[in-house]
mmCIF file of C-alpha atoms in Angstrom:
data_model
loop_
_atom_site.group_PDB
_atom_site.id
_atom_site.type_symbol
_atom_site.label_atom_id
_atom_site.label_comp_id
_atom_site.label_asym_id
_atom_site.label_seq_id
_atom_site.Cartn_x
_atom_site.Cartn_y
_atom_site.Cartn_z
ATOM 1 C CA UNK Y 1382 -15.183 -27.515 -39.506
ATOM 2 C CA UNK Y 1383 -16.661 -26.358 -36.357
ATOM 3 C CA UNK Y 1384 -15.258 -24.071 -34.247
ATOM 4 C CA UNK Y 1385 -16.628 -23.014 -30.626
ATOM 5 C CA UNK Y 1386 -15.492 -20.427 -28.633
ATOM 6 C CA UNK Y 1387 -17.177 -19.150 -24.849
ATOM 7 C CA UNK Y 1388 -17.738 -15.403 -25.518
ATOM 8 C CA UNK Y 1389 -19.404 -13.374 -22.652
ATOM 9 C CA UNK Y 1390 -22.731 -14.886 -22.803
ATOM 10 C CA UNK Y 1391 -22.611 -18.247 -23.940
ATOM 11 C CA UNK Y 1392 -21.047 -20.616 -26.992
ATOM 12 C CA UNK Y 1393 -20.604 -19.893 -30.407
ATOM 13 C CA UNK Y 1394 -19.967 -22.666 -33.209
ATOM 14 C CA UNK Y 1395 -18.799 -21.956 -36.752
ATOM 15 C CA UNK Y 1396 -20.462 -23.395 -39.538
ATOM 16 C CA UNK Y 1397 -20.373 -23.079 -43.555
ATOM 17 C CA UNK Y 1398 -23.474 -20.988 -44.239
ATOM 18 C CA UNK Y 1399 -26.389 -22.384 -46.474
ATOM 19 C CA UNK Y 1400 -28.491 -20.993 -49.203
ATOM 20 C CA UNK Y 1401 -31.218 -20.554 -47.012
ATOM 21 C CA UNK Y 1402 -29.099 -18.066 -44.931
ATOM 22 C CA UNK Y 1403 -29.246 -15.395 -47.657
ATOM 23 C CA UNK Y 1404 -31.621 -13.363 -46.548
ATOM 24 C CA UNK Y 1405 -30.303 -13.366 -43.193
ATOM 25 C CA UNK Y 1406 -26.478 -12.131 -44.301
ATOM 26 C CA UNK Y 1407 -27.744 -9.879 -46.353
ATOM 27 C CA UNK Y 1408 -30.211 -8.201 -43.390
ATOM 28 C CA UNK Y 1409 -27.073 -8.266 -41.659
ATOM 29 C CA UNK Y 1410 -25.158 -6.949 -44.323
ATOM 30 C CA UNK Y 1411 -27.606 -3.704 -45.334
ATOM 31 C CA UNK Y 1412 -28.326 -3.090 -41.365
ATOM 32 C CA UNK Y 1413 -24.759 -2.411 -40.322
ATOM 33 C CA UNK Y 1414 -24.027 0.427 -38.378
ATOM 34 C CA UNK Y 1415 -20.813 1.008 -39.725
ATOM 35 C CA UNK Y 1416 -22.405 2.042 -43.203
ATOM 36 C CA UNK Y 1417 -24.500 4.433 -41.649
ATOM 37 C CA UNK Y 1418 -24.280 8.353 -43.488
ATOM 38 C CA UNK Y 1419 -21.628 8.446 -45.645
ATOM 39 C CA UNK Y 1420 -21.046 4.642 -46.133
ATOM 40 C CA UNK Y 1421 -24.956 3.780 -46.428
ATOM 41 C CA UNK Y 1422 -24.560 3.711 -50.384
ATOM 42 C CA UNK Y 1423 -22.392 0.300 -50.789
ATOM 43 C CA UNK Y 1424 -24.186 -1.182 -48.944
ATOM 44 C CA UNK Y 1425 -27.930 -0.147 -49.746
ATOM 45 C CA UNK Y 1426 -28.332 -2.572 -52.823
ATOM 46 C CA UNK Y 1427 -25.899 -5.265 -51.135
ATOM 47 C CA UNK Y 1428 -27.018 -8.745 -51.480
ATOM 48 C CA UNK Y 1429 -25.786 -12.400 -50.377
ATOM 49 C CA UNK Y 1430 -27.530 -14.382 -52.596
ATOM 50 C CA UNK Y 1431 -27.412 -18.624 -52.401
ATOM 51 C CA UNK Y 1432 -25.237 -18.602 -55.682
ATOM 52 C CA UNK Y 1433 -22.942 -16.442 -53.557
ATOM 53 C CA UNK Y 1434 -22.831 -18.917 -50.818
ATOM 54 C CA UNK Y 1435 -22.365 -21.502 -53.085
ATOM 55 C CA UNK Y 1436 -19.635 -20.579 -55.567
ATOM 56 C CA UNK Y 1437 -17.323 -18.843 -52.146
ATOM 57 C CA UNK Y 1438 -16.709 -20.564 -48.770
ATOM 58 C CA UNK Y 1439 -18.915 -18.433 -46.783
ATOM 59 C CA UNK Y 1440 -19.079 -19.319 -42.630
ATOM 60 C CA UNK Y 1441 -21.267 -18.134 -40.499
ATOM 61 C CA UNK Y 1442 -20.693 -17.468 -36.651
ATOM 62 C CA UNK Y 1443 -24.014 -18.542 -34.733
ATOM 63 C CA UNK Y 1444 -25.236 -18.747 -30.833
ATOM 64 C CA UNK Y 1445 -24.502 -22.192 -29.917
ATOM 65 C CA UNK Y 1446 -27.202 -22.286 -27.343
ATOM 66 C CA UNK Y 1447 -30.556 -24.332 -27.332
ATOM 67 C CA UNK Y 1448 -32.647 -21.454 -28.067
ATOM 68 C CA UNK Y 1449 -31.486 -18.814 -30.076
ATOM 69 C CA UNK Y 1450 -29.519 -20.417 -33.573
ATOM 70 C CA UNK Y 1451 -29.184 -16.790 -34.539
ATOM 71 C CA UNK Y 1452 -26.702 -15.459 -36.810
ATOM 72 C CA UNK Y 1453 -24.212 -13.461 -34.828
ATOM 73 C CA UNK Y 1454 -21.156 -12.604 -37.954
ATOM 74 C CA UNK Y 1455 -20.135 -14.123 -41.350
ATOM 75 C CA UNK Y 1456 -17.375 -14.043 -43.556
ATOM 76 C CA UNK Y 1457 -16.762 -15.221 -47.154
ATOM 77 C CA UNK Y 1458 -13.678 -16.198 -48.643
ATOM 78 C CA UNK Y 1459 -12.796 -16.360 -51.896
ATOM 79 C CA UNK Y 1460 -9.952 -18.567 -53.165
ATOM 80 C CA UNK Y 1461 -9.051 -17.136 -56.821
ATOM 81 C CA UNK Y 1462 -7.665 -14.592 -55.936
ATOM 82 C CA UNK Y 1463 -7.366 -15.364 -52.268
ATOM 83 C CA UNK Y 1464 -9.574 -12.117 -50.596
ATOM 84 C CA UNK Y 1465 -11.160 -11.586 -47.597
ATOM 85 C CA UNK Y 1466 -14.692 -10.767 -49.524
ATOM 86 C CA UNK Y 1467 -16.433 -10.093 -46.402
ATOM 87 C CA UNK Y 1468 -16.489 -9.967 -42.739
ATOM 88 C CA UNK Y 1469 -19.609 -8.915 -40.755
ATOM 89 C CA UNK Y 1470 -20.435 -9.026 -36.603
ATOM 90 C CA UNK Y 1471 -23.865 -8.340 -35.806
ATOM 91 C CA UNK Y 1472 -24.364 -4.783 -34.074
ATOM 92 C CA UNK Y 1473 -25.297 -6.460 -30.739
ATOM 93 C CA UNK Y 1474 -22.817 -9.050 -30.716
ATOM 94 C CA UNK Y 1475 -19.778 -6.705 -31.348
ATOM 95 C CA UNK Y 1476 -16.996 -6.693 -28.465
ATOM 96 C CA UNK Y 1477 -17.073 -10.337 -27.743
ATOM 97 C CA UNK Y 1478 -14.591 -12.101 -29.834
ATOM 98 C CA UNK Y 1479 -17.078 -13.032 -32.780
ATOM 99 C CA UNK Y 1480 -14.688 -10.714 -35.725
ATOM 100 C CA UNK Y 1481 -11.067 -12.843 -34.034
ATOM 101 C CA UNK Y 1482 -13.234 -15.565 -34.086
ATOM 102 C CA UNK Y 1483 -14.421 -15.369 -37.506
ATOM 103 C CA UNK Y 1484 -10.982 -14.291 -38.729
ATOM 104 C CA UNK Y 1485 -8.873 -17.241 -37.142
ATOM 105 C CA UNK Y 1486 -11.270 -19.321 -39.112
ATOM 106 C CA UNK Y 1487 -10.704 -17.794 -41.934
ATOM 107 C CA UNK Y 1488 -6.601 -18.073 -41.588
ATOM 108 C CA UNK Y 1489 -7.370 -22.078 -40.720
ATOM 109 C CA UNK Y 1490 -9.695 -22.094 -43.898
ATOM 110 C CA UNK Y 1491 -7.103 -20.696 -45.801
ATOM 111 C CA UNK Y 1492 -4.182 -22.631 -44.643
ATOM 112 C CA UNK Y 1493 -5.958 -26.395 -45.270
ATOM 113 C CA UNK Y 1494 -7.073 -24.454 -49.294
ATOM 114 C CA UNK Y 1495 -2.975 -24.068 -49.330
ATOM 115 C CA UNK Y 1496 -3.227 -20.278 -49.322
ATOM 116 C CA UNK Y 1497 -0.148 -18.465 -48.140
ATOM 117 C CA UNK Y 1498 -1.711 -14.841 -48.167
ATOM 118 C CA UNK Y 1499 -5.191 -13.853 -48.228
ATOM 119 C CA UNK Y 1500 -5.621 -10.086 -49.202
ATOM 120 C CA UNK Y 1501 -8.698 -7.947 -47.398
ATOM 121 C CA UNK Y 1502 -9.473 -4.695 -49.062
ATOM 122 C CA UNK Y 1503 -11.208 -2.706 -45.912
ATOM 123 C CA UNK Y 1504 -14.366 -0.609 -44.859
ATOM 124 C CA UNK Y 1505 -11.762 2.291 -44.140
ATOM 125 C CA UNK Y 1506 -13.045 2.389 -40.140
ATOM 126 C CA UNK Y 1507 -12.475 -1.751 -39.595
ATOM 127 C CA UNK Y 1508 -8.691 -0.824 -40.408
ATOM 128 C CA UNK Y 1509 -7.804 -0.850 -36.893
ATOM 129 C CA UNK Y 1510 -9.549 -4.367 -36.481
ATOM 130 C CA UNK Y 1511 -8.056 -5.655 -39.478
ATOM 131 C CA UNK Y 1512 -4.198 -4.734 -37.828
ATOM 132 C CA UNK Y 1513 -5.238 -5.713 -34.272
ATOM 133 C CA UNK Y 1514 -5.998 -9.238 -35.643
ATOM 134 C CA UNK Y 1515 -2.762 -9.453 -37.790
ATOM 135 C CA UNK Y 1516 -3.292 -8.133 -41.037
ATOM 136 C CA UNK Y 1517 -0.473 -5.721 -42.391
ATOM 137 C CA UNK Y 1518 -1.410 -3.046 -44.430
ATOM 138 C CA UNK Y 1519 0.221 -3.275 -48.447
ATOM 139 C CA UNK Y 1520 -1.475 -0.406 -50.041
ATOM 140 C CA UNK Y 1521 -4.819 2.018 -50.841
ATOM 141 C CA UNK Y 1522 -7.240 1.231 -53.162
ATOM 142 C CA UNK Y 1523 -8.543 4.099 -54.712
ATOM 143 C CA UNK Y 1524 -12.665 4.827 -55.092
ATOM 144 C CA UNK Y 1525 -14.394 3.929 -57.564
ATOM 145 C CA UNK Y 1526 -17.977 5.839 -57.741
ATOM 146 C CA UNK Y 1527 -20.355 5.602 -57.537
ATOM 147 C CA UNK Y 1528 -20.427 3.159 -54.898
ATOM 148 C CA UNK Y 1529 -17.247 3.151 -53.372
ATOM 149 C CA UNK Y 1530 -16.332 7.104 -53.157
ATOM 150 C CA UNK Y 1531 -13.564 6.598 -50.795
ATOM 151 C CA UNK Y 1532 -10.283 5.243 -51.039
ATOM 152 C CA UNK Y 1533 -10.055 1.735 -48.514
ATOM 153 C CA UNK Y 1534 -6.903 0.658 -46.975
ATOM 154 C CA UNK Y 1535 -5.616 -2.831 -48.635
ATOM 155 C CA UNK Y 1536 -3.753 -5.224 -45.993
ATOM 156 C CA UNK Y 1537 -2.674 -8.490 -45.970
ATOM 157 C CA UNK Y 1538 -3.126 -11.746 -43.962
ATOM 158 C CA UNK Y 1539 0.092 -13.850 -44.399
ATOM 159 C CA UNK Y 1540 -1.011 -17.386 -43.901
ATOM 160 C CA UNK Y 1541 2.085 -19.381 -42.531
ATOM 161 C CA UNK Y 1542 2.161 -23.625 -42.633
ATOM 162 C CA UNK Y 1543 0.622 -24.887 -39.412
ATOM 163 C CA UNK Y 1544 2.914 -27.875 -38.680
ATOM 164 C CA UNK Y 1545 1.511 -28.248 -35.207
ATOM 165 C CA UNK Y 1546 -2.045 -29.365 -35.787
ATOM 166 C CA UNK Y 1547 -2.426 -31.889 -37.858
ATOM 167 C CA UNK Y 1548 -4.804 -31.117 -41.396
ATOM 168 C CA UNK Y 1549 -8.465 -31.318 -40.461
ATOM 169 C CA UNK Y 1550 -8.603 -30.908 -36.921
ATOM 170 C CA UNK Y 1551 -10.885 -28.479 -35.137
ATOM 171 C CA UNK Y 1552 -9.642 -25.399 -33.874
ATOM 172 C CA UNK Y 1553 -11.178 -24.218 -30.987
ATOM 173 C CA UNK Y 1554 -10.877 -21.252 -28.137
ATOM 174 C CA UNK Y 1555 -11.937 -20.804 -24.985
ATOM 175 C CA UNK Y 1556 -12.457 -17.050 -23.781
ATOM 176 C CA UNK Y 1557 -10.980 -17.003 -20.305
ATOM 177 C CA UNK Y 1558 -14.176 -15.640 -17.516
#
């Protein structure tokens, strides 16, 4: 499933990632600015490796245009139990749609796997993004160093039957100039 969108500066199309985009996740992954100081230590040893991206259904979000293919977010999603594994926008490409892009994918993804909730445990400061694109929050899950030495909110994405588009069809937005 493709899905293409007009952010700010051009197209972006949605495709399922490959093992040669590994290395490239996990760059993306490690160089976050959201885990900088006190957060840097979950995601220091991080790694996407291609058995990741083949035993989950990992997307990635990439500029659509003739010359730059470059990796602009990602998510993974895993089906048993449905979670929210991941969700990553490039530093640079933050502010322009790419995270509701990436998670209305997601919520399509889900819906054709027959998924009726998808949980997302959270990076405690993507909360607010998590809530702003429709997740509810159910609970806190508590740290567990010495990775994780923070407790992270837990919400929800309920996943309602799509009875308007018919199963396999390409969902696409247009961001309004």
């Amino acid at each position: 499933m493709n899905t293409g969108i007009t952010p700010r500066n051009g197209s972006t199309t949605i495709r399922r990632a490959v093992a040669r985009d590994a290395r490239r996740l996990t760059r993306l992954v490690r160089g976050s600015r959201a885990y900088e100081g006190q957060y840097s230590a979950m995601v220091a040893d991080y790694r996407v490796g291609p058995d990741y991206i083949e035993t989950h259904r990992v997307f990635v979000a990439v500029a659509a245009d003739e010359h730059d293919n470059r990796v602009l977010g990602f998510y993974s999603l895993v089906l048993v139990p449905p979670e929210l594994d991941l969700l990553f926008v490039a530093d640079g490409a933050q502010g322009r749609g790419i995270g509701r892009l990436l998670v209305a994918h997601m919520k399509s993804e889900a819906r054709a796997a027959g998924l009726d909730r998808v949980r997302v445990v959270s990076h405690p400061p993507a909360e607010g993004f998590y809530r702003s694109v429709g997740a509810v929050h159910t609970g806190t899950v508590s740290a567990s160093p010495p990775a994780v030495v923070w407790d992270r909110p837990e919400l929800e994405f309920r996943i309602p039957p799509d009875v308007a588009r018919a199963p396999g069809e390409v969902l696409q937005r247009r961001r309004s100039r």
